[in-house]
Short mmCIF file of C-alpha atoms and ligand atoms in Angstrom, two decimals:
data_model
loop_
_atom_site.label_atom_id
_atom_site.label_comp_id
_atom_site.label_asym_id
_atom_site.label_seq_id
_atom_site.Cartn_x
_atom_site.Cartn_y
_atom_site.Cartn_z
CA MET F 1 14.93 22.00 12.51
CA SER F 2 12.17 19.41 12.56
CA ARG F 3 12.25 16.47 14.88
CA ASN F 4 12.65 14.25 11.85
CA SER F 5 15.88 15.88 10.94
CA LEU F 6 19.15 14.05 10.73
CA ASP F 7 20.40 12.79 14.02
CA MET F 8 23.26 15.09 14.85
CA SER F 9 25.03 12.43 16.84
CA ILE F 10 26.17 10.76 13.62
CA ALA F 11 29.76 9.72 14.13
CA LEU F 12 32.33 11.76 12.29
CA LYS F 13 35.22 9.40 12.57
CA GLU F 14 34.91 7.36 9.37
CA GLU F 15 34.07 10.33 7.27
CA THR F 16 37.50 11.13 5.99
CA ALA F 17 38.22 7.58 4.97
CA GLY F 18 38.86 7.16 1.29
CA VAL F 19 36.42 9.77 0.01
CA THR F 20 37.28 13.07 -1.58
CA PRO F 21 34.05 14.83 -2.25
CA SER F 22 34.26 17.93 -4.32
CA VAL F 23 31.42 20.09 -3.22
CA ASN F 24 30.68 22.52 -0.45
CA GLY F 25 26.91 22.29 -0.59
CA LYS F 26 26.38 25.72 -2.15
CA LEU F 27 24.60 26.40 -5.39
CA ASN F 28 26.25 28.32 -8.17
CA SER F 29 24.47 30.97 -10.18
CA THR F 30 22.83 28.45 -12.48
CA GLY F 31 21.32 26.63 -9.54
CA GLN F 32 23.77 23.76 -9.89
CA PRO F 33 25.97 22.59 -7.06
CA GLU F 34 29.20 24.55 -6.85
CA THR F 35 32.03 22.08 -7.12
CA SER F 36 35.60 22.32 -6.05
CA SER F 37 38.32 19.72 -6.06
CA HIS F 38 39.91 21.10 -2.91
CA HIS F 39 37.41 19.90 -0.34
CA THR F 40 37.92 16.79 1.70
CA MET F 41 35.11 15.25 3.75
CA GLY F 42 35.68 17.74 6.53
CA HIS F 43 33.32 19.42 8.91
CA ASP F 44 31.99 21.87 6.33
CA PHE F 45 31.05 19.05 4.03
CA ILE F 46 29.43 17.01 6.78
CA HIS F 47 27.55 20.08 7.90
CA ALA F 48 26.32 20.81 4.37
CA VAL F 49 25.11 17.25 3.87
CA LYS F 50 23.33 17.23 7.22
CA GLU F 51 21.65 20.51 6.41
CA HIS F 52 20.59 19.18 3.04
CA VAL F 53 19.11 16.01 4.50
CA ALA F 54 17.45 18.01 7.29
CA SER F 55 15.84 20.37 4.81
CA ILE F 56 14.39 17.43 2.84
CA SER F 57 13.29 15.82 6.09
CA SER F 58 11.40 18.96 7.09
CA GLN F 59 9.44 18.79 3.83
CA PHE F 60 8.29 15.31 4.86
CA SER F 61 7.28 16.41 8.34
CA LEU F 62 3.58 17.02 9.02
CA SER F 63 2.44 18.96 12.08
CA THR F 64 -0.53 17.92 14.19
CA ASP F 65 -2.50 20.90 12.85
CA LYS F 66 -1.80 19.86 9.29
CA LEU F 67 -2.89 16.30 10.01
CA GLN F 68 -6.07 17.60 11.63
CA SER F 69 -6.95 19.57 8.52
CA ILE F 70 -6.15 16.59 6.28
CA GLN F 71 -8.45 14.50 8.44
CA GLU F 72 -11.28 17.03 8.14
CA GLU F 73 -10.93 17.16 4.36
CA PHE F 74 -10.86 13.39 4.29
CA ILE F 75 -14.17 13.15 6.16
CA GLN F 76 -15.64 15.71 3.75
CA ALA F 77 -14.43 13.59 0.82
CA MET F 78 -16.05 10.53 2.39
CA ARG F 79 -19.35 12.38 2.67
CA TYR F 80 -19.11 13.55 -0.93
CA GLY F 81 -18.37 10.01 -2.11
CA LEU F 82 -21.43 8.66 -0.28
CA ALA F 83 -23.62 10.88 -2.41
CA HIS F 84 -21.75 11.13 -5.72
CA THR F 85 -19.90 8.92 -8.15
CA ASP F 86 -17.27 11.44 -9.26
CA GLY F 87 -15.42 12.10 -5.99
CA ASP F 88 -11.77 11.41 -5.19
CA LEU F 89 -13.01 8.69 -2.86
CA ALA F 90 -15.04 6.29 -4.98
CA MET F 91 -16.82 4.79 -1.91
CA ILE F 92 -17.97 1.80 -3.97
CA PRO F 93 -20.96 -0.20 -2.70
CA THR F 94 -19.84 -3.85 -2.60
CA PHE F 95 -23.27 -5.51 -2.32
CA VAL F 96 -21.96 -7.25 0.81
CA THR F 97 -24.25 -6.63 3.75
CA GLY F 98 -24.42 -8.29 7.15
CA HIS F 99 -21.63 -9.59 9.33
CA PRO F 100 -20.10 -13.06 9.45
CA THR F 101 -21.20 -14.95 12.51
CA GLY F 102 -18.19 -17.20 12.92
CA GLN F 103 -20.58 -20.18 12.49
CA GLU F 104 -19.97 -20.48 8.75
CA VAL F 105 -18.77 -23.84 7.45
CA GLY F 106 -17.86 -25.22 4.04
CA SER F 107 -14.99 -25.43 1.52
CA TYR F 108 -14.41 -22.73 -1.05
CA LEU F 109 -11.84 -21.85 -3.65
CA ALA F 110 -10.39 -18.38 -3.53
CA ILE F 111 -7.84 -16.50 -5.54
CA ASP F 112 -6.07 -13.29 -4.77
CA LEU F 113 -4.80 -11.17 -7.64
CA GLY F 114 -3.60 -7.65 -7.18
CA GLY F 115 0.00 -7.18 -6.15
CA SER F 116 3.23 -9.01 -6.78
CA ASN F 117 1.82 -12.51 -6.23
CA LEU F 118 -1.09 -14.66 -7.24
CA ARG F 119 -2.49 -16.85 -4.50
CA VAL F 120 -4.81 -19.75 -5.10
CA CYS F 121 -6.39 -21.09 -1.91
CA LEU F 122 -8.71 -23.76 -0.69
CA ILE F 123 -10.41 -22.35 2.37
CA ARG F 124 -12.22 -24.61 4.80
CA LEU F 125 -14.44 -22.67 7.17
CA LEU F 126 -14.72 -24.86 10.24
CA GLY F 127 -17.22 -22.89 12.30
CA PRO F 128 -16.94 -21.77 15.93
CA GLU F 129 -14.79 -24.65 17.14
CA GLY F 130 -12.25 -24.94 14.38
CA GLY F 131 -11.70 -21.50 12.83
CA VAL F 132 -10.30 -21.70 9.32
CA ASP F 133 -8.04 -24.08 7.47
CA VAL F 134 -6.18 -22.65 4.49
CA LYS F 135 -4.25 -24.52 1.84
CA GLN F 136 -2.56 -22.18 -0.59
CA GLN F 137 -0.28 -21.97 -3.57
CA LYS F 138 1.55 -18.75 -4.22
CA SER F 139 3.24 -17.73 -7.45
CA VAL F 140 4.99 -14.59 -8.56
CA ILE F 141 3.17 -12.83 -11.40
CA PRO F 142 5.69 -12.45 -14.22
CA ASP F 143 6.30 -8.77 -15.00
CA THR F 144 5.52 -9.25 -18.69
CA LEU F 145 1.96 -10.31 -17.84
CA LYS F 146 1.37 -6.97 -16.16
CA SER F 147 1.45 -5.14 -19.47
CA GLU F 148 0.37 -7.69 -22.10
CA ALA F 149 -3.25 -8.15 -23.22
CA VAL F 150 -5.41 -9.03 -20.25
CA SER F 151 -6.33 -12.44 -21.72
CA PHE F 152 -2.76 -13.61 -20.97
CA LEU F 153 -3.04 -12.55 -17.35
CA PHE F 154 -6.36 -14.33 -16.86
CA ASP F 155 -5.12 -17.43 -18.64
CA PHE F 156 -2.17 -17.47 -16.23
CA VAL F 157 -4.71 -17.32 -13.37
CA ALA F 158 -6.84 -20.11 -14.85
CA CYS F 159 -3.74 -22.23 -15.45
CA SER F 160 -2.64 -21.75 -11.81
CA ILE F 161 -6.10 -22.79 -10.63
CA GLU F 162 -5.97 -25.89 -12.83
CA THR F 163 -2.57 -26.89 -11.38
CA PHE F 164 -3.81 -26.30 -7.84
CA LEU F 165 -6.91 -28.43 -8.38
CA LYS F 166 -4.85 -31.25 -9.84
CA GLU F 167 -2.18 -31.16 -7.18
CA ASN F 168 -4.74 -31.22 -4.43
CA HIS F 169 -6.87 -33.94 -6.06
CA LEU F 170 -9.93 -31.74 -6.09
CA GLU F 171 -12.45 -33.33 -8.37
CA ALA F 172 -13.96 -30.09 -9.58
CA VAL F 173 -13.20 -30.96 -13.19
CA ASN F 174 -15.59 -33.92 -13.22
CA SER F 175 -18.19 -33.18 -10.58
CA ASP F 176 -21.60 -31.86 -11.56
CA ALA F 177 -21.96 -28.78 -9.41
CA PRO F 178 -19.34 -26.16 -10.19
CA MET F 179 -17.00 -25.18 -7.38
CA PRO F 180 -17.75 -21.63 -6.18
CA LEU F 181 -14.77 -19.31 -6.38
CA GLY F 182 -14.25 -16.09 -4.45
CA PHE F 183 -12.18 -13.78 -6.61
CA THR F 184 -10.15 -11.18 -4.74
CA PHE F 185 -9.20 -8.57 -7.29
CA SER F 186 -7.35 -5.68 -5.70
CA PHE F 187 -8.00 -2.87 -8.13
CA PRO F 188 -10.77 -0.28 -8.31
CA VAL F 189 -13.84 -2.06 -9.63
CA ASN F 190 -17.26 -0.56 -10.01
CA GLN F 191 -19.41 -3.40 -8.75
CA THR F 192 -22.72 -4.04 -10.39
CA ALA F 193 -23.52 -7.15 -8.34
CA ILE F 194 -21.74 -9.38 -5.87
CA ASN F 195 -20.32 -11.37 -8.79
CA SER F 196 -19.73 -8.71 -11.41
CA GLY F 197 -17.98 -5.41 -11.75
CA LYS F 198 -16.11 -3.27 -14.25
CA LEU F 199 -12.49 -2.29 -13.83
CA ILE F 200 -12.22 1.48 -13.37
CA MET F 201 -8.45 1.71 -13.89
CA TRP F 202 -5.28 -0.26 -13.40
CA ASN F 203 -2.62 0.74 -10.90
CA LYS F 204 0.38 -0.68 -8.97
CA GLY F 205 2.31 -1.35 -12.16
CA PHE F 206 -0.42 -3.20 -14.11
CA THR F 207 -1.44 -1.79 -17.49
CA CYS F 208 -2.91 -4.79 -19.41
CA PRO F 209 -4.95 -3.53 -22.35
CA GLY F 210 -8.49 -4.82 -22.80
CA ALA F 211 -9.63 -4.74 -19.19
CA VAL F 212 -10.73 -1.22 -18.30
CA ASP F 213 -14.55 -0.95 -18.40
CA MET F 214 -14.81 -4.72 -18.77
CA ASP F 215 -16.46 -7.09 -16.30
CA VAL F 216 -13.46 -8.75 -14.69
CA ALA F 217 -15.46 -11.63 -13.24
CA GLN F 218 -16.64 -12.45 -16.73
CA LEU F 219 -13.09 -12.25 -18.12
CA LEU F 220 -11.94 -14.74 -15.49
CA GLN F 221 -14.95 -17.00 -16.11
CA GLU F 222 -14.11 -17.11 -19.83
CA ALA F 223 -10.52 -18.09 -19.04
CA LEU F 224 -11.74 -20.85 -16.69
CA ASP F 225 -14.26 -22.09 -19.26
CA SER F 226 -11.72 -22.26 -22.02
CA ARG F 227 -9.71 -24.65 -19.83
CA HIS F 228 -12.92 -26.61 -19.11
CA LEU F 229 -12.62 -26.10 -15.38
CA ASN F 230 -15.84 -26.67 -13.50
CA VAL F 231 -15.40 -23.57 -11.38
CA LYS F 232 -17.82 -20.66 -11.12
CA VAL F 233 -16.83 -17.14 -10.14
CA ALA F 234 -19.37 -16.63 -7.34
CA ALA F 235 -18.11 -13.35 -5.94
CA ILE F 236 -15.69 -10.59 -6.74
CA VAL F 237 -14.11 -8.96 -3.74
CA ASN F 238 -11.63 -6.19 -3.14
CA ASP F 239 -8.76 -7.29 -0.86
CA THR F 240 -9.84 -4.78 1.79
CA VAL F 241 -13.33 -6.28 1.81
CA GLY F 242 -11.82 -9.76 2.14
CA THR F 243 -9.61 -8.59 4.98
CA LEU F 244 -12.57 -6.98 6.72
CA LEU F 245 -14.69 -10.13 6.48
CA ALA F 246 -11.86 -12.41 7.56
CA SER F 247 -11.25 -10.25 10.60
CA ALA F 248 -14.99 -10.05 11.35
CA TYR F 249 -15.25 -13.86 11.18
CA LEU F 250 -12.97 -14.01 14.21
CA LYS F 251 -13.68 -10.61 15.81
CA PRO F 252 -17.29 -9.49 15.41
CA ASN F 253 -16.54 -5.87 16.36
CA THR F 254 -14.48 -5.37 13.19
CA LEU F 255 -15.32 -2.04 11.58
CA ALA F 256 -12.82 -1.92 8.73
CA GLY F 257 -10.36 -3.89 6.65
CA VAL F 258 -7.24 -2.03 5.56
CA ILE F 259 -4.29 -2.84 3.31
CA PHE F 260 -0.86 -1.28 3.68
CA GLY F 261 0.99 -3.32 1.08
CA THR F 262 1.95 -2.72 -2.53
CA GLY F 263 -1.09 -0.44 -2.59
CA THR F 264 -3.26 0.97 0.15
CA ASN F 265 -7.01 1.07 0.67
CA ALA F 266 -9.79 0.49 3.19
CA ALA F 267 -13.29 -0.96 3.30
CA TYR F 268 -15.72 -0.43 6.16
CA TYR F 269 -19.30 -0.94 7.26
CA GLU F 270 -21.44 2.12 6.50
CA LYS F 271 -25.09 2.61 7.40
CA LEU F 272 -27.19 2.10 4.29
CA SER F 273 -29.14 5.25 5.18
CA GLU F 274 -25.90 7.25 4.77
CA ILE F 275 -25.16 5.92 1.27
CA SER F 276 -27.45 8.30 -0.55
CA LYS F 277 -26.15 7.29 -3.99
CA TRP F 278 -27.26 3.66 -3.43
CA ASP F 279 -30.06 3.04 -5.90
CA GLY F 280 -30.44 -0.70 -5.33
CA ASP F 281 -32.82 -2.51 -3.04
CA PRO F 282 -33.32 -0.25 0.01
CA ASN F 283 -34.08 -3.29 2.15
CA VAL F 284 -30.84 -5.23 1.61
CA GLY F 285 -29.80 -4.58 5.17
CA ASP F 286 -28.93 -1.85 7.65
CA GLU F 287 -25.30 -1.65 6.65
CA MET F 288 -23.22 -2.32 3.57
CA ILE F 289 -19.47 -2.67 3.13
CA LEU F 290 -18.02 0.14 1.06
CA ASN F 291 -14.73 -0.07 -0.80
CA MET F 292 -13.34 3.41 -0.26
CA GLU F 293 -10.38 3.40 -2.71
CA TRP F 294 -8.75 5.86 -0.32
CA GLY F 295 -5.45 5.87 -2.22
CA ASN F 296 -7.02 8.37 -4.61
CA PHE F 297 -7.67 10.96 -1.90
CA ASP F 298 -6.51 14.51 -2.70
CA LYS F 299 -6.15 13.79 -6.37
CA GLN F 300 -6.01 17.55 -7.04
CA LYS F 301 -3.15 17.96 -4.53
CA ARG F 302 -4.96 20.65 -2.61
CA VAL F 303 -4.66 19.40 0.95
CA ILE F 304 -1.56 17.33 1.54
CA PRO F 305 1.78 19.11 1.09
CA PHE F 306 3.50 17.49 -1.89
CA THR F 307 7.28 17.62 -2.01
CA VAL F 308 9.22 17.91 -5.26
CA PHE F 309 9.98 14.21 -4.86
CA ASP F 310 6.27 13.37 -4.81
CA HIS F 311 5.77 15.39 -7.96
CA ARG F 312 8.67 13.67 -9.72
CA LEU F 313 7.43 10.23 -8.75
CA ASP F 314 3.89 11.02 -9.83
CA ARG F 315 4.93 12.46 -13.16
CA GLU F 316 7.07 9.43 -14.00
CA SER F 317 4.49 6.91 -12.78
CA GLN F 318 2.24 4.76 -14.90
CA ASN F 319 -0.85 6.67 -13.69
CA PRO F 320 0.05 10.37 -13.21
CA TYR F 321 -2.38 12.62 -11.34
CA THR F 322 -4.27 9.76 -9.74
CA MET F 323 -3.78 7.75 -6.55
CA SER F 324 -1.86 10.66 -5.00
CA LEU F 325 -2.16 9.44 -1.46
CA GLU F 326 -1.27 5.86 -2.35
CA LYS F 327 1.97 7.23 -3.80
CA MET F 328 2.85 8.75 -0.41
CA ILE F 329 1.87 5.74 1.64
CA SER F 330 2.20 2.37 0.01
CA GLY F 331 4.91 -0.17 -0.53
CA ARG F 332 5.16 0.19 -4.27
CA TYR F 333 6.20 3.83 -3.91
CA LEU F 334 8.07 4.48 -0.66
CA GLY F 335 11.33 3.00 -1.89
CA GLU F 336 10.93 4.97 -5.09
CA LEU F 337 10.64 8.21 -3.08
CA VAL F 338 13.84 7.27 -1.25
CA ARG F 339 15.51 6.66 -4.61
CA TYR F 340 14.57 10.14 -5.85
CA ILE F 341 15.95 11.69 -2.67
CA LEU F 342 19.19 9.72 -2.97
CA LEU F 343 19.56 10.86 -6.56
CA GLU F 344 19.19 14.46 -5.54
CA LEU F 345 21.92 14.03 -2.92
CA VAL F 346 24.12 12.34 -5.51
CA ASP F 347 23.54 15.20 -7.96
CA TYR F 348 24.65 17.66 -5.30
CA GLN F 349 27.66 15.41 -4.77
CA HIS F 350 26.54 14.92 -1.21
CA LEU F 351 26.44 11.14 -1.41
CA PHE F 352 28.44 8.34 -3.01
CA ASN F 353 31.10 10.65 -4.32
CA GLY F 354 28.57 12.20 -6.65
CA LYS F 355 28.16 8.99 -8.64
CA SER F 356 24.97 7.08 -9.25
CA THR F 357 24.72 3.53 -10.55
CA ARG F 358 22.61 1.80 -13.14
CA ALA F 359 20.41 0.26 -10.43
CA LEU F 360 19.95 3.53 -8.59
CA ASN F 361 19.01 5.17 -11.87
CA THR F 362 16.36 2.54 -12.55
CA GLN F 363 12.76 3.07 -11.46
CA TYR F 364 11.55 1.00 -8.51
CA GLN F 365 14.95 -0.60 -7.92
CA PHE F 366 15.10 0.76 -4.39
CA ARG F 367 12.49 -1.53 -2.88
CA THR F 368 10.37 -0.69 0.11
CA SER F 369 11.51 -3.96 1.69
CA PHE F 370 15.02 -2.43 1.71
CA MET F 371 13.65 0.36 3.88
CA SER F 372 12.24 -2.11 6.38
CA ARG F 373 15.57 -3.94 6.53
CA ILE F 374 17.60 -0.76 6.90
CA SER F 375 15.33 0.65 9.59
CA ALA F 376 15.27 -2.62 11.52
CA ASP F 377 19.05 -3.04 11.53
CA THR F 378 20.56 -2.39 14.95
CA SER F 379 24.17 -3.22 14.08
CA SER F 380 26.54 -0.34 14.82
CA SER F 381 28.03 -0.40 11.33
CA LEU F 382 24.60 -0.59 9.62
CA ASP F 383 25.35 -3.85 7.85
CA GLN F 384 21.98 -4.05 6.09
CA ALA F 385 22.38 -0.61 4.59
CA LYS F 386 25.90 -1.53 3.49
CA GLU F 387 24.73 -4.75 1.87
CA ILE F 388 21.78 -3.13 0.12
CA LEU F 389 23.68 -0.09 -1.12
CA GLU F 390 26.76 -1.97 -2.21
CA GLU F 391 25.38 -5.32 -3.37
CA ASN F 392 21.85 -4.58 -4.54
CA LEU F 393 22.44 -1.08 -5.83
CA GLY F 394 26.04 -1.50 -6.97
CA ILE F 395 27.59 1.46 -5.13
CA PRO F 396 31.30 0.55 -4.93
CA SER F 397 31.72 1.47 -1.27
CA THR F 398 29.88 3.48 1.36
CA THR F 399 30.95 5.24 4.52
CA GLN F 400 29.24 4.94 7.88
CA PHE F 401 28.09 8.54 7.52
CA GLU F 402 26.46 7.82 4.16
CA ARG F 403 24.68 4.80 5.57
CA GLU F 404 23.43 6.89 8.48
CA CYS F 405 22.09 9.42 5.98
CA VAL F 406 20.30 6.71 4.00
CA ARG F 407 18.76 5.29 7.15
CA GLU F 408 17.55 8.74 8.16
CA ILE F 409 15.94 9.21 4.75
CA CYS F 410 14.24 5.79 4.93
CA ASN F 411 12.95 6.69 8.38
CA PHE F 412 11.38 10.01 7.54
CA VAL F 413 9.74 8.72 4.35
CA ALA F 414 8.21 5.81 6.29
CA ARG F 415 7.25 8.10 9.14
CA ARG F 416 5.23 10.39 6.88
CA SER F 417 3.53 7.34 5.41
CA ALA F 418 2.54 6.00 8.84
CA ARG F 419 1.33 9.42 10.02
CA LEU F 420 -0.83 9.93 6.93
CA SER F 421 -2.15 6.38 7.29
CA ALA F 422 -3.19 7.04 10.87
CA THR F 423 -4.80 10.32 9.85
CA ILE F 424 -7.11 8.80 7.29
CA LEU F 425 -7.87 5.85 9.54
CA SER F 426 -8.77 8.30 12.27
CA GLY F 427 -11.06 10.06 9.76
CA LEU F 428 -12.72 6.76 8.87
CA CYS F 429 -13.28 5.83 12.54
CA SER F 430 -14.59 9.33 13.33
CA LYS F 431 -17.13 8.95 10.53
CA ARG F 432 -18.44 5.93 12.47
CA SER F 433 -18.05 7.61 15.85
CA ASP F 434 -21.33 5.95 16.91
CA LEU F 435 -19.30 2.72 17.15
CA LEU F 436 -16.61 4.29 19.32
CA GLU F 437 -18.93 4.08 22.28
CA GLY F 438 -17.50 0.60 22.43
CA GLU F 439 -14.29 -0.85 21.01
CA VAL F 440 -13.65 -1.57 17.35
CA THR F 441 -11.18 -3.76 15.50
CA VAL F 442 -9.48 -2.77 12.28
CA GLY F 443 -8.14 -5.81 10.42
CA ILE F 444 -4.95 -4.85 8.59
CA ASP F 445 -2.87 -6.74 6.05
CA GLY F 446 0.03 -5.86 3.79
CA SER F 447 3.79 -6.16 3.79
CA LEU F 448 4.39 -2.61 4.96
CA PHE F 449 2.25 -3.05 8.04
CA ALA F 450 3.54 -6.55 8.71
CA ASN F 451 7.24 -5.94 8.13
CA HIS F 452 8.23 -2.35 8.77
CA PRO F 453 9.71 -2.11 12.28
CA SER F 454 8.10 1.16 13.35
CA PHE F 455 5.11 1.66 11.05
CA THR F 456 2.57 0.33 13.56
CA SER F 457 3.95 2.20 16.56
CA ILE F 458 4.03 5.50 14.64
CA MET F 459 0.45 4.89 13.50
CA LYS F 460 -0.67 4.24 17.06
CA SER F 461 1.00 7.33 18.50
CA THR F 462 -0.46 9.46 15.69
CA LEU F 463 -3.95 8.12 16.45
CA VAL F 464 -3.47 9.26 20.05
CA GLU F 465 -2.19 12.65 18.82
CA LEU F 466 -5.32 13.13 16.71
CA MET F 467 -8.06 11.51 18.75
CA GLY F 468 -6.82 11.62 22.32
CA GLU F 469 -5.81 8.56 24.29
CA THR F 470 -9.24 7.38 25.38
CA ARG F 471 -10.73 7.23 21.90
CA ALA F 472 -7.57 6.01 20.22
CA ASN F 473 -7.32 3.12 22.69
CA LYS F 474 -10.73 1.90 21.55
CA ILE F 475 -9.33 1.15 18.10
CA HIS F 476 -7.48 -2.15 17.88
CA LEU F 477 -5.17 -2.54 14.93
CA ALA F 478 -5.07 -6.29 14.30
CA LEU F 479 -2.80 -7.95 11.78
CA ALA F 480 -5.04 -10.07 9.52
CA ARG F 481 -2.38 -11.97 7.61
CA ASP F 482 -3.53 -13.24 4.18
CA GLY F 483 -7.10 -12.56 5.28
CA SER F 484 -8.46 -11.64 1.90
CA GLY F 485 -8.66 -15.27 0.73
CA ILE F 486 -10.78 -16.15 3.75
CA GLY F 487 -12.96 -13.12 3.12
CA ALA F 488 -13.37 -14.08 -0.53
CA ALA F 489 -14.44 -17.57 0.54
CA LEU F 490 -16.99 -16.09 2.95
CA THR F 491 -18.36 -13.90 0.18
CA ALA F 492 -18.50 -16.85 -2.21
CA MET F 493 -20.46 -18.67 0.44
CA ILE F 494 -22.92 -15.80 0.92
CA ALA F 495 -23.29 -15.45 -2.85
CA SER F 496 -23.73 -19.12 -3.64
CA HIS F 497 -26.46 -19.58 -1.02
C1 BGC N 501 -6.21 -0.59 -5.30
C2 BGC N 501 -7.20 -1.08 -4.29
C3 BGC N 501 -6.56 -2.11 -3.39
C4 BGC N 501 -5.29 -1.54 -2.78
C5 BGC N 501 -4.58 -2.54 -1.89
C6 BGC N 501 -4.94 -0.12 -4.61
O1 BGC N 501 -3.98 0.22 -5.55
O2 BGC N 501 -6.76 0.46 -6.06
O3 BGC N 501 -8.33 -1.64 -4.95
O4 BGC N 501 -7.46 -2.46 -2.39
O5 BGC N 501 -4.41 -1.15 -3.80
O6 BGC N 501 -4.20 -3.67 -2.57
#
């Protein structure tokens, strides 16, 4: 039994209360659960459920050897992506070279579009003494806008900018020089310059027609112009690049910016001499930031062991057969994996009396934030799990044993995510092992990293497992909350000078 398997100390006492499950955990000849109305929630039943959960848990468990081989493949994929444009890892040159000095000053507009929210910010870079001052307005992106024609989405963005400018008495509308805007757009974009780039594909639930292969900076500029806003899109930035720059503004030894949020990705400084596919100016600088788009690693599913639940999720997703790794790691998908596992246990009549609910049957209704709440709950009766299962998901009542099972499932799904995350981060840092002579900072943002109670500690222990303590301790994982806006402002500054 793997060490992820169900904690055998689960209390038995509540298990008989009010539940009359009708299954003994065996399969009949057609592969369906064998049912019987004579079983009560006795020891056989408990044992069968524990075995079932433990067998799923073991599919989510990854040995050190396996992680080592994933890491090696990952480094190979990085190398391939540095030379080619058709690899799993896109390794996109961002046209951003050089490091922030921390001396930068000035006021810039920035927007952040790419997950559940749109943020419009006014960023004041105050230089070495003052740091950064951020004023921001956050709005939820209505779900309908994620699938309608892209012009509606960009008009929503332009409208939010207009409101922000008015509310903050920014005179951009009437002044002569347009206000430079740093546009954080957190999707794969093939950049053609610091202020232009074509969308490669949508993900994370967005499907708006009319955007793929289009220059997204230009689409936003058109939306701004049609509202007569005197704002100029000066730079287009992936959120990882923004996070990297924001972290580097405060900590010059920053090597990478990483997001573990709705999606996952990393950007890092690579030596220009290593980017053999770069066909631009060879003298732009010694290093350039690359947007890795690491969520697409192992697209062919050759390296990472995929469980049946991963296959089901992928098949039913908006973008099957792409972003395989993102679907095992990031916040949009972890809750969905838990949902698929719960449904299997329901179908075997091992949970909730064999009955699902409308919410549990609905895609993405088991949110990753539920997992964080369930895992963080230390109450003996697992109140958070009870509330989520009964109130959010409409299960009429749950036993302590069922809640323990759900918590165990949430834990092993999150654990695999954190271990895979550490593995690819270790691969990235090993690729720049020249920098591990000293210490490096990795600026990290995203709700999963910020809110999950054990994600960071599992990542850290996995880094030690893979790299050894001395090297792992040279990598500082630093929370860079909402950093991408600051990074976008820095890029707008670089671009507009
Ligand atoms: C996108 C990346 C982005 C990441 C984190 C992924 O789905 O492809 O461009 O950086 O999510 O937001």
